[in-house]
Coordinates of C-alpha atoms and ligand atoms in Angstrom, one line a residue:
X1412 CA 6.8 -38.1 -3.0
X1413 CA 2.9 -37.5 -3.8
X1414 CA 1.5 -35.1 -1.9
X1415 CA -1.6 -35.1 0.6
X1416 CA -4.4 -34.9 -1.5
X1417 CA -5.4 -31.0 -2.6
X1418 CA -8.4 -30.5 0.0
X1419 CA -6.7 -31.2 3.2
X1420 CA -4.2 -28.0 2.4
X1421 CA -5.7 -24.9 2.6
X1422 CA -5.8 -22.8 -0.3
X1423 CA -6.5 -18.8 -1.1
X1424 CA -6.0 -18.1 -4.6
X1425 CA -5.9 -14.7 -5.9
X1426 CA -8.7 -13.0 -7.6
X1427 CA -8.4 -14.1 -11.1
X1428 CA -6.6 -11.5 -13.3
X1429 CA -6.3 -12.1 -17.2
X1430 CA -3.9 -9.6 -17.8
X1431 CA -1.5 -11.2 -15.6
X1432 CA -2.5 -14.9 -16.0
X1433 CA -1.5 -13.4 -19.9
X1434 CA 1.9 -12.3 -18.7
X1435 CA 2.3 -15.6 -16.9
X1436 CA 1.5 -17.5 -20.3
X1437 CA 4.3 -15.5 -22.5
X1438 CA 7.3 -16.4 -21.5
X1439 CA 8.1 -13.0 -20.8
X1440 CA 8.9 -14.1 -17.0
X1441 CA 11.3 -16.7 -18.1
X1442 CA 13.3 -14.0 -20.5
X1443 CA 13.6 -11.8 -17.7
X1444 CA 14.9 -14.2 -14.8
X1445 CA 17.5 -14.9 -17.3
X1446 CA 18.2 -11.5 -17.8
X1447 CA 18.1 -10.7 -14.0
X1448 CA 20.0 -13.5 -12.6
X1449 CA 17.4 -13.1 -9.6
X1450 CA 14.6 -12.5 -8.4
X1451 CA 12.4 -9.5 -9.9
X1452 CA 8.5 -7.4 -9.5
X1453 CA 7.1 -6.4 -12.2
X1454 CA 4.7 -3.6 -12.3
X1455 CA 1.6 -2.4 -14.2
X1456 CA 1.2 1.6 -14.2
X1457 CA -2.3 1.2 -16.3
X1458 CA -3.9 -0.6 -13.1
X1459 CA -3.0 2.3 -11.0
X1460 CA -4.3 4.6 -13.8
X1461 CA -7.2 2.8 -13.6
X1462 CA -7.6 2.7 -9.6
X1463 CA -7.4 6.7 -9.4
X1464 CA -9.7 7.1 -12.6
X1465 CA -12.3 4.7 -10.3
X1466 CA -11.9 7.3 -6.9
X1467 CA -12.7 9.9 -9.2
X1468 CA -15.6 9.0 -10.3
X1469 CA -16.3 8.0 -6.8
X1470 CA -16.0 11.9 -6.0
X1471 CA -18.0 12.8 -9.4
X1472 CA -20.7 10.7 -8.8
X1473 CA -21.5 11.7 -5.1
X1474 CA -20.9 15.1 -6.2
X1475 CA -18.5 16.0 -4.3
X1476 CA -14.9 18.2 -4.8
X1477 CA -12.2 16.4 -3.8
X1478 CA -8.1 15.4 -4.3
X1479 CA -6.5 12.1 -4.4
X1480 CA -2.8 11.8 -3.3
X1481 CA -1.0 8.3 -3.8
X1482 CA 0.5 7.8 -0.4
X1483 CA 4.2 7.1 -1.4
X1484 CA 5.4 4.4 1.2
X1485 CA 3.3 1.6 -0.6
X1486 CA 5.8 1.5 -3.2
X1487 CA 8.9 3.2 -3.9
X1488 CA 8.6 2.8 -8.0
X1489 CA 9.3 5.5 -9.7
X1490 CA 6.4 4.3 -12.4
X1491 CA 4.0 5.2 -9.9
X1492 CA 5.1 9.1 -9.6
X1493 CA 5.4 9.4 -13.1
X1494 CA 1.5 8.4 -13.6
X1495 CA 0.8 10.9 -11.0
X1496 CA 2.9 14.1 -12.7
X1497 CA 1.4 13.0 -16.0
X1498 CA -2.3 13.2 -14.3
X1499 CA -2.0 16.0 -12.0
X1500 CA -2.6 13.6 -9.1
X1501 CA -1.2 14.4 -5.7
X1502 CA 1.3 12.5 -3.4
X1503 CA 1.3 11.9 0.0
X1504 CA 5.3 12.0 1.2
X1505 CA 6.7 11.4 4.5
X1506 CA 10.6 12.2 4.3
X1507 CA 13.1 14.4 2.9
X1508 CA 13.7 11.4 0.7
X1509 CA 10.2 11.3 -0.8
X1510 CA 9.8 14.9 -1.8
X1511 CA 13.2 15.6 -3.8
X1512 CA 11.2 12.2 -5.3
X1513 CA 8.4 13.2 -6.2
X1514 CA 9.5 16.9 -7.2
X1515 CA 12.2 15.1 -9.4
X1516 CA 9.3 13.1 -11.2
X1517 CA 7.8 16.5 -11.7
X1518 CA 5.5 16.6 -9.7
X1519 CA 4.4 19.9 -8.7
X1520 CA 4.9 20.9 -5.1
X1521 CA 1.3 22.5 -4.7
X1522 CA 0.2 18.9 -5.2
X1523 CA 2.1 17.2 -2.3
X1524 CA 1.0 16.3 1.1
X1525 CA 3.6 16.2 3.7
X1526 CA 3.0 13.7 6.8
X1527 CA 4.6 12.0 9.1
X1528 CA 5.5 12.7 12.7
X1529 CA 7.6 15.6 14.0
X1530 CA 9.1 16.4 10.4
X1531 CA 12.7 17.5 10.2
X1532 CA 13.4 21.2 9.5
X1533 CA 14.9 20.5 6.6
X1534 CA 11.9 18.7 5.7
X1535 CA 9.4 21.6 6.5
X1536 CA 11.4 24.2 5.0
X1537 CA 11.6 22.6 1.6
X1538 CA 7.8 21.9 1.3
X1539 CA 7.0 25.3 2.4
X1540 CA 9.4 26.6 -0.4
X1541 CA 7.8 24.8 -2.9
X1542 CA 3.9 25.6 -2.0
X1543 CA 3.3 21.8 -0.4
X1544 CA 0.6 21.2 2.0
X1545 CA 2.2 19.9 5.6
X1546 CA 0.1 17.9 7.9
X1547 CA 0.6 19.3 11.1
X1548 CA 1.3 16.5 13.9
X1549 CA 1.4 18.7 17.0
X1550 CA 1.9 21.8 18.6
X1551 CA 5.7 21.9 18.9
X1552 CA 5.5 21.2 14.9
X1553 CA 3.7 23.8 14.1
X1554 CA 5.6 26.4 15.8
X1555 CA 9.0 25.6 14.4
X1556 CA 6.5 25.6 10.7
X1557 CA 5.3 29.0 11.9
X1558 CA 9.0 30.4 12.9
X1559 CA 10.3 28.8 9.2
X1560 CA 7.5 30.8 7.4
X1561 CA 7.9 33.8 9.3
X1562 CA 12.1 33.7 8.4
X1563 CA 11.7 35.0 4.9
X1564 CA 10.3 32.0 3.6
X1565 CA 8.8 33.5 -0.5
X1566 CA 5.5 31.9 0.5
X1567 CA 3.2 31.3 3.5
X1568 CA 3.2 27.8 4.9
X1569 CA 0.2 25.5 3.7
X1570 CA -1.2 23.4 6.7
X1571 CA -3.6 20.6 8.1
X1572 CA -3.9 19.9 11.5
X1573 CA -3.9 16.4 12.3
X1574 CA -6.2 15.1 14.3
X1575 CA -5.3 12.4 17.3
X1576 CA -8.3 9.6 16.8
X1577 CA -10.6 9.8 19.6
X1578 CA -11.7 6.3 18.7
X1579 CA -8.1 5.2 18.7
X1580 CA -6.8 7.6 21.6
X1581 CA -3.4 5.3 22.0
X1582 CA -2.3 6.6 18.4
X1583 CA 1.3 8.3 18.5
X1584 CA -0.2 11.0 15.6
X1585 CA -1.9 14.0 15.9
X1586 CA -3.7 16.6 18.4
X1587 CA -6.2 16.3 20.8
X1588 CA -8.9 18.7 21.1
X1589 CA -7.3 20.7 23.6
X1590 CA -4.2 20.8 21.8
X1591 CA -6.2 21.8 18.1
X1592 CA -7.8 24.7 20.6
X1593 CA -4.5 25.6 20.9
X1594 CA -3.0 24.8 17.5
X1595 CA -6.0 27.0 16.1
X1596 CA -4.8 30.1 18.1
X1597 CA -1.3 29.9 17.0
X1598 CA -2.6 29.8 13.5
X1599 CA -4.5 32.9 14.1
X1600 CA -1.8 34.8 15.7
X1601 CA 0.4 33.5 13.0
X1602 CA -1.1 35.6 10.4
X1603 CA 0.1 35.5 6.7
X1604 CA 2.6 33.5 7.8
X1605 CA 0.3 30.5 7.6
X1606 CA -2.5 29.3 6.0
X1607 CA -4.4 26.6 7.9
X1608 CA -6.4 25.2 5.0
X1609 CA -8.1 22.4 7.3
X1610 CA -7.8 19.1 9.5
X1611 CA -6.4 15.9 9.0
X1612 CA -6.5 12.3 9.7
X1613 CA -5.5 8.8 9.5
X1614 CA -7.3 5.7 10.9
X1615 CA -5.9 2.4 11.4
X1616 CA -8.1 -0.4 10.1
X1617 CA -10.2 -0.6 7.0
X1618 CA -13.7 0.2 8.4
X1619 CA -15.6 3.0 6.7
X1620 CA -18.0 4.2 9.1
X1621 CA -15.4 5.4 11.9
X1622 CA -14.3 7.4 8.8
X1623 CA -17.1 9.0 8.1
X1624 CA -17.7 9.4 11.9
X1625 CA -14.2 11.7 12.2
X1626 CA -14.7 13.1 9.1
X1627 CA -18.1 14.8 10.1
X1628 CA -16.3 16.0 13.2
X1629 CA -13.5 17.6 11.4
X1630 CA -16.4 19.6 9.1
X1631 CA -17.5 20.7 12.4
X1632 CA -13.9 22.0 13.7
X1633 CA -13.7 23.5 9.8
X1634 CA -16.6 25.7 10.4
X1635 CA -15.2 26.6 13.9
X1636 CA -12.0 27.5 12.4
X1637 CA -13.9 29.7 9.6
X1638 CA -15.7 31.5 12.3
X1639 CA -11.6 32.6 13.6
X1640 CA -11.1 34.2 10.3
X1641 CA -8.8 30.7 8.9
X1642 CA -9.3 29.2 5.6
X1643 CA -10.4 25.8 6.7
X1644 CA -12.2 24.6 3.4
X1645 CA -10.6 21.0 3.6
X1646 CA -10.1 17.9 5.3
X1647 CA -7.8 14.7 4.9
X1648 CA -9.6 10.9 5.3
X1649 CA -6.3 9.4 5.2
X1650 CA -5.9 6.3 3.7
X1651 CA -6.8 2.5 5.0
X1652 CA -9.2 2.1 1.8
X1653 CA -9.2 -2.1 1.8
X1654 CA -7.9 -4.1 -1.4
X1655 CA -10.1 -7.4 -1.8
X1656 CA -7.4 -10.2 -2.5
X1657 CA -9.7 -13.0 -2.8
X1658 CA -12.7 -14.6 -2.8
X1659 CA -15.6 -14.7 0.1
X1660 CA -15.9 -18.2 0.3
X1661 CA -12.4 -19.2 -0.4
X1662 CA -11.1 -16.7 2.5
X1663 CA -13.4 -17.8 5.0
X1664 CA -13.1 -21.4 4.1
X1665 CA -9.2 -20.7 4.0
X1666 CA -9.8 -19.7 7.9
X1667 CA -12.1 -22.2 9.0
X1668 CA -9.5 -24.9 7.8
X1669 CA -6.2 -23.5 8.7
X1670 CA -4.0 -25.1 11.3
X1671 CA -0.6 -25.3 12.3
X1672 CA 0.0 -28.6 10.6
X1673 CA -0.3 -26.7 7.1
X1674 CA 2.5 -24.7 8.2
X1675 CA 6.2 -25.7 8.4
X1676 CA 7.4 -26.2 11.8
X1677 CA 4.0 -26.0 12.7
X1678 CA 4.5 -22.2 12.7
X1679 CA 1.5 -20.8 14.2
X1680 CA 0.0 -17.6 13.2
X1681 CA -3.2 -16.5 14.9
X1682 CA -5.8 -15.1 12.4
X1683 CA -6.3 -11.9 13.5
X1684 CA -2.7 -11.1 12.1
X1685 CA -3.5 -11.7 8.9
X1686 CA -4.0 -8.9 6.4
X1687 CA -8.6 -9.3 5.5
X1688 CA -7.8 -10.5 2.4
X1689 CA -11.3 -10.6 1.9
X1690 CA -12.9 -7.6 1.6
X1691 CA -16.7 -7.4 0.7
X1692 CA -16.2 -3.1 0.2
X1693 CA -12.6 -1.7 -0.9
X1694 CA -10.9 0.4 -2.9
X1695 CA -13.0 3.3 -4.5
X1696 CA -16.3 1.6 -3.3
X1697 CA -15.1 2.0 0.3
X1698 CA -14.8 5.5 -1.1
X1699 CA -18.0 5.6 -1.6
X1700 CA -19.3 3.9 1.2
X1701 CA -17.5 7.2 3.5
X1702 CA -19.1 9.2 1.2
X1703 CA -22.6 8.0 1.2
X1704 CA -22.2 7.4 5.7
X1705 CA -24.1 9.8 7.9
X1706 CA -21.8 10.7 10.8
X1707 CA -22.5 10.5 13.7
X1708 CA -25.0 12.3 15.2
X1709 CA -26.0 13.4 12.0
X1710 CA -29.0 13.5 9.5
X1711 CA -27.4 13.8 6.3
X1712 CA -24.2 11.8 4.5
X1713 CA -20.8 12.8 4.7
X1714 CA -21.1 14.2 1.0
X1715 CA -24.2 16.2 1.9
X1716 CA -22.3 17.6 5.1
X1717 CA -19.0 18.3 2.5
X1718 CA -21.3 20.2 -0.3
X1719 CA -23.5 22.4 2.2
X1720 CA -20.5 23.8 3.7
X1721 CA -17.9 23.9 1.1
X1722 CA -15.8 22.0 2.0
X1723 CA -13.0 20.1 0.1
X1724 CA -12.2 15.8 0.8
X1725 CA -8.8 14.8 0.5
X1726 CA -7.8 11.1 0.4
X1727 CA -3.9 9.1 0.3
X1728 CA -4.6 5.9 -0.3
X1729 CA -1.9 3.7 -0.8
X1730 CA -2.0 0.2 -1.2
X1731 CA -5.6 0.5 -3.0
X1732 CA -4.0 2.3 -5.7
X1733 CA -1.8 -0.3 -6.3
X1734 CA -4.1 -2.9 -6.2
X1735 CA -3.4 -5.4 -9.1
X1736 CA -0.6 -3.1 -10.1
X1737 CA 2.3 -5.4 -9.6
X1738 CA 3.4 -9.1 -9.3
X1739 CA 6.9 -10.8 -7.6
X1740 CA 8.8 -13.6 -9.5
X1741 CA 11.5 -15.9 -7.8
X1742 CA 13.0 -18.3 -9.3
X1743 CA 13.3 -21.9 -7.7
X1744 CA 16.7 -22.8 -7.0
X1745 CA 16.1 -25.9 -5.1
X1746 CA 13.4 -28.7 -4.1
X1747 CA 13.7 -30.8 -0.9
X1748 CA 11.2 -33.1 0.5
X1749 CA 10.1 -33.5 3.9
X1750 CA 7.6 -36.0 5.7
X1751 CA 4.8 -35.5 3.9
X1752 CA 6.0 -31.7 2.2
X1753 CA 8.8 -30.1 0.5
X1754 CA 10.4 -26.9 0.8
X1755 CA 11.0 -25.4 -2.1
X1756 CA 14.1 -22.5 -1.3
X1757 CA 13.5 -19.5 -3.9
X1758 CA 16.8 -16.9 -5.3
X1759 CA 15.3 -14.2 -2.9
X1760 CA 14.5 -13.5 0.5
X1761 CA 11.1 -12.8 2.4
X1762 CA 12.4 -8.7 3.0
X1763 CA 11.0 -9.2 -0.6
X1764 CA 7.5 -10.0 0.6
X1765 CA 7.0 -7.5 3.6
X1766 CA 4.0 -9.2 5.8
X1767 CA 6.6 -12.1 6.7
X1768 CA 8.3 -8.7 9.0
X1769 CA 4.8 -8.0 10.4
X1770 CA 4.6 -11.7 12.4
X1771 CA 2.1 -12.7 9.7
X1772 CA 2.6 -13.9 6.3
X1773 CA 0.9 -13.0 2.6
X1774 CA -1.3 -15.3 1.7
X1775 CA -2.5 -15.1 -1.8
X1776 CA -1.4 -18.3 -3.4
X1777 CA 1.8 -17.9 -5.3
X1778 CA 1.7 -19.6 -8.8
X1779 CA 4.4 -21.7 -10.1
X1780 CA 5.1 -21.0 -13.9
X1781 CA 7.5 -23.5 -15.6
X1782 CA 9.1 -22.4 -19.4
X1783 CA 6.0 -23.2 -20.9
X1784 CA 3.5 -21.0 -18.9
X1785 CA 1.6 -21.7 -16.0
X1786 CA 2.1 -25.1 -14.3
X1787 CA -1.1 -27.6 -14.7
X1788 CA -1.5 -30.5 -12.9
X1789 CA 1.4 -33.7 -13.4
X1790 CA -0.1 -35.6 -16.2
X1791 CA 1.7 -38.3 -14.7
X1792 CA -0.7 -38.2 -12.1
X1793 CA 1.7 -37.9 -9.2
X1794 CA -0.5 -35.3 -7.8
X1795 CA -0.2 -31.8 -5.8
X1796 CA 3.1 -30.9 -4.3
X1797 CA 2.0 -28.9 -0.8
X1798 CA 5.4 -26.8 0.0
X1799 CA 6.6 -24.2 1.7
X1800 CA 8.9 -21.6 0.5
X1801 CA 12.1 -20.8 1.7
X1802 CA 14.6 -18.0 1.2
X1803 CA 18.0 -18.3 0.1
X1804 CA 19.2 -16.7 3.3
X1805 CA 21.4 -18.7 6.2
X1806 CA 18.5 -17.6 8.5
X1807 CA 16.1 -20.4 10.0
X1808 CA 13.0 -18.0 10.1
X1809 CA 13.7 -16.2 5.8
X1810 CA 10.8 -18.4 4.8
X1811 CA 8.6 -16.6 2.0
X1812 CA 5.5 -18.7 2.8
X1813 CA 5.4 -20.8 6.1
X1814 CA 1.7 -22.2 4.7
X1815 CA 2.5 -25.4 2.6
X1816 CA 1.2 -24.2 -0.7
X1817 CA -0.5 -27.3 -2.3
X1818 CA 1.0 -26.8 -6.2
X1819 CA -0.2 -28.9 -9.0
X1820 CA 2.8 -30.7 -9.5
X1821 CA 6.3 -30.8 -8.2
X1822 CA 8.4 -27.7 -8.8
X1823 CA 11.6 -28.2 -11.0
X1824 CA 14.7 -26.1 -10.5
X1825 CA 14.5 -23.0 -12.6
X1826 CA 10.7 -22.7 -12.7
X1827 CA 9.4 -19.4 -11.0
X1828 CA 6.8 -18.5 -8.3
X1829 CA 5.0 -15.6 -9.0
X1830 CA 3.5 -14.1 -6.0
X1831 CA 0.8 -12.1 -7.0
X1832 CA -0.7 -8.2 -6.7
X1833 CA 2.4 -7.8 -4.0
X1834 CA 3.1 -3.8 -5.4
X1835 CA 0.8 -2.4 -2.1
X1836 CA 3.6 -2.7 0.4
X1837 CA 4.9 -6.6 0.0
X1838 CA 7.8 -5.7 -2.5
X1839 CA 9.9 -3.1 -1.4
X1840 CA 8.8 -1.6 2.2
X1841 CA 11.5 -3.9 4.1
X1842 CA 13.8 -5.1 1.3
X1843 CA 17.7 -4.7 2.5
X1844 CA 20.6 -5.8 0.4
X1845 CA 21.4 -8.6 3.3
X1846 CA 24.1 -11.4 2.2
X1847 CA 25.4 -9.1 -0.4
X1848 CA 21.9 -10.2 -2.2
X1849 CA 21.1 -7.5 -5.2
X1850 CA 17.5 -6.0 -4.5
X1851 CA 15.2 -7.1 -6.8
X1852 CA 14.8 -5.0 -9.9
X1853 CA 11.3 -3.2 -11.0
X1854 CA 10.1 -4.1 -14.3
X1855 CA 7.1 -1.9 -16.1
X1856 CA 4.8 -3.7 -18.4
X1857 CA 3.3 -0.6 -20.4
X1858 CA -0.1 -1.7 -21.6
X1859 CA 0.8 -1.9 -25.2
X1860 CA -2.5 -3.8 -26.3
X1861 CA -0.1 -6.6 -27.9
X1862 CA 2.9 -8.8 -27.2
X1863 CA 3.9 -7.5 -23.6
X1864 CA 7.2 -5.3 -23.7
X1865 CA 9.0 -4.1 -20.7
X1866 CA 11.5 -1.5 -19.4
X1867 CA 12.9 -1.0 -15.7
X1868 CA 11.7 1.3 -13.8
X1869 CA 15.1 3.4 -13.1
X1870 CA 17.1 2.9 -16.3
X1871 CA 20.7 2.1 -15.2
X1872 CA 22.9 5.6 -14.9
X1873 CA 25.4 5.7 -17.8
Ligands
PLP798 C1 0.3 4.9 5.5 C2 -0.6 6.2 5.3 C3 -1.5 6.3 4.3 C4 -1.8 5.2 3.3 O1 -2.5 4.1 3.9 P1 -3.1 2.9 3.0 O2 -3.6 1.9 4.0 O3 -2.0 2.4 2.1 O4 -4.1 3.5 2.2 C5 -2.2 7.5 4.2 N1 -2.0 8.5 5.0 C6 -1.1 8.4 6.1 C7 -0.9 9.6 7.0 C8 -0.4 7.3 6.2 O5 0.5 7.2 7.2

């Protein structure tokens, strides 16, 4: 079959990335779907390294004091805990599950946030045991935090109060202001039990003003809570800092184009679905862009408004920390044409690549690396091979990628698709074991300087 010609699919390719175009050229990929049998991520703790070094010095150059905690449910690596231990960096955890996690990785319990909605005792009791910060959801919360830290408990409890977005007032977290009126008496009556060491918050969507907006309204209720006699020296941004997959032009011209004819079945997703994978500010510069906003009603920037009153910014970004942190390889096990397409069916299933779960699909353009490195167009001149992928699931809907991907040449058996920066989120957030399929194993690729070399994340137990 030769395919439609190239410009009549739509196409987003990822940023370009040297280091793992270099990984993609070694052979290394090959070696390891050998080894595997199956599908496999592999990860790169130096770009997350890199990605908290780059918030820092967001924080250092607007001059203002401030914590970083890698929110844990982007990826449940253990590579990523380790760099955080090793730095001093904080986590953001959710369930009981998370802390003995982190904690195991050595990470010190005065460096954890604890979030989530209505936290489980056990939950509670443990991160007030070991000195973690808990992010207060609502009122009923904190009293059973209050009762645990009053039950002989060797230290007071640590606490945020969340605050319920008034900009998004159908959110299921947090406290309204009535309730934080309340929630702020309780902590007063509380006494040593507690100490409320500020507010909290996390926004949907990737905008930075409405950030900076909330934020300046939770300096406000800081100084408020000062005025009662409660610590209240720091709030929580939350996280939603944006990764830029792509390209300006090759996003929007990705959007203008698309239609359900490039999709199999003519599967129809509508736009707004999709993840931005173009983002003209993200990751530490959206950082910066909170920092440098004036909030609402305000003269001065966010990090004027943090310095004059001494008060501390903490972040959990997720998926920006893992921003070109991690790739996903599946091997092709099978090519079959259709009119004018092929599917291509992979050794995996799309619970490998989370946004399929969301009723959208992850668009960055998987490349297809045959033995010799990464595939360049048929010199036979047969042309591109648009395709969809397939999972190797007995379900009509496990497709990896609806889109039909225009590759440069037709896919052999035993070539691999490597779907790229898929650690925020895509690899492991809905992965199940379904048909008796192993999960895909985690692969680190230390930044050696040379010839790449490679452990797994968990080492097998003896
Ligand atoms: C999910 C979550 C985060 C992380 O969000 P990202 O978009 O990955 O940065 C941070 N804080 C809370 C409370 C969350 O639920």
């Amino acid at each position: 079959m030769t395919g439609i010609p190239l410009p009549l699919v739509p196409t987003l390719p990822a940023h370009p990335d040297l280091q793992t175009d270099a990984v993609l050229d070694s052979g290394l990929l090959h070696e390891l779907a050998h080894a595997f049998g199956g599908p496999f991520h592999f990860l790169l703790p130096h770009r997350f390294d890199d990605n908290l070094a780059a918030f820092r010095t967001a924080l250092d150059e607007a001059g203002v004091d401030g914590r970083v905690y890698y929110a844990k449910k982007a990826n449940k690596a253990a590579a990523w805990i380790e760099r955080c231990a090793a730095t001093g960096t904080g986590v953001d955890v959710a369930s009981l599950g998370e802390l003995r996690e982190v904690l195991g990785h050595g990470v010190r319990g005065e460096n954890v946030v604890v979030t989530g909605p209505a936290k489980n005792e056990e939950l509670l009791r443990i991160a007030v045991l070991q000195g973690a910060l808990t992010a207060v959801d609502c009122l009923d919360e904190l009293d059973r935090l209050i009762a645990l830290a009053r039950t002989g408990a060797v230290r007071p409890a640590r606490l945020l109060l969340r605050r319920l977005p008034p900009a998004q007032p159908h959110s299921r977290f947090g406290m309204d202001e009535a309730e934080l009126a309340q929630a702020l008496e309780r902590c007063v009556r509380a006494g040593d039990a507690v100490r409320m060491e500020g507010f909290s918050f996390h926004l949907s969507g990737y905008a930075t003003q409405p950030r900076a907006d909330l934020a300046g309204q939770l300096v406000d209720l800081c100084l408020k809570a000062r005025v009662m006699g409660l610590q209240a020296d720091r709030i929580s941004i939350g996280g939603g800092f944006a990764v830029d997959y792509a390209a300006a032009d090759d996003w929007h011209a990705f959007l203008a184009a698309q239609r359900p004819e490039h999709y199999h079945a003519r599967k129809a997703f509508s736009a707004p679905d999709f993840y931005p994978y173009h983002s003209p500010v993200a990751g530490a510069d959206a950082l910066r862009a909170v920092l440098s906003a004036v909030p609402e009603g305000g003269h001065d920037s966010l990090a004027s408004r943090l310095r004059e009153t001494g008060t501390l910014v903490l972040m959990e970004p997720g998926r920006a920390l893992l921003d070109r942190a991690g790739a996903s390889v599946f091997r092709v096990q099978g090519v079959k044409d259709r009119d004018g397409y092929g599917i291509l069916t992979v050794d995996g299933t799309s619970l490998s690549l989370s946004e399929q779960w969301f009723n959208s699909e992850y668009l960055p353009d998987p490349v297809l690396v045959t033995p010799d490195g990464r595939a360049r167009p048929d010199p036979a001149g047969t042309g591109a091979f648009p395709a969809a992928v397939g999972g190797a699931s007995c379900l009509e809907s496990d497709l990896l990628t609806w889109r039909k991907i225009p590759f440069p040449t037709r896919p052999s058996v035993g070539d691999l698709l490597v779907y790229p920066n898929t650690a925020g989120y895509q690899m492991d957030s809905n992965e199940s074991p379904f048909h008796d399929l192993p999960l895909p194993p985690k692969v680190v690729l230390d930044d050696t300087g040379g010839r790449p070399r490679w452990r797994l994340d968990r080492r097998p137990a003896c």
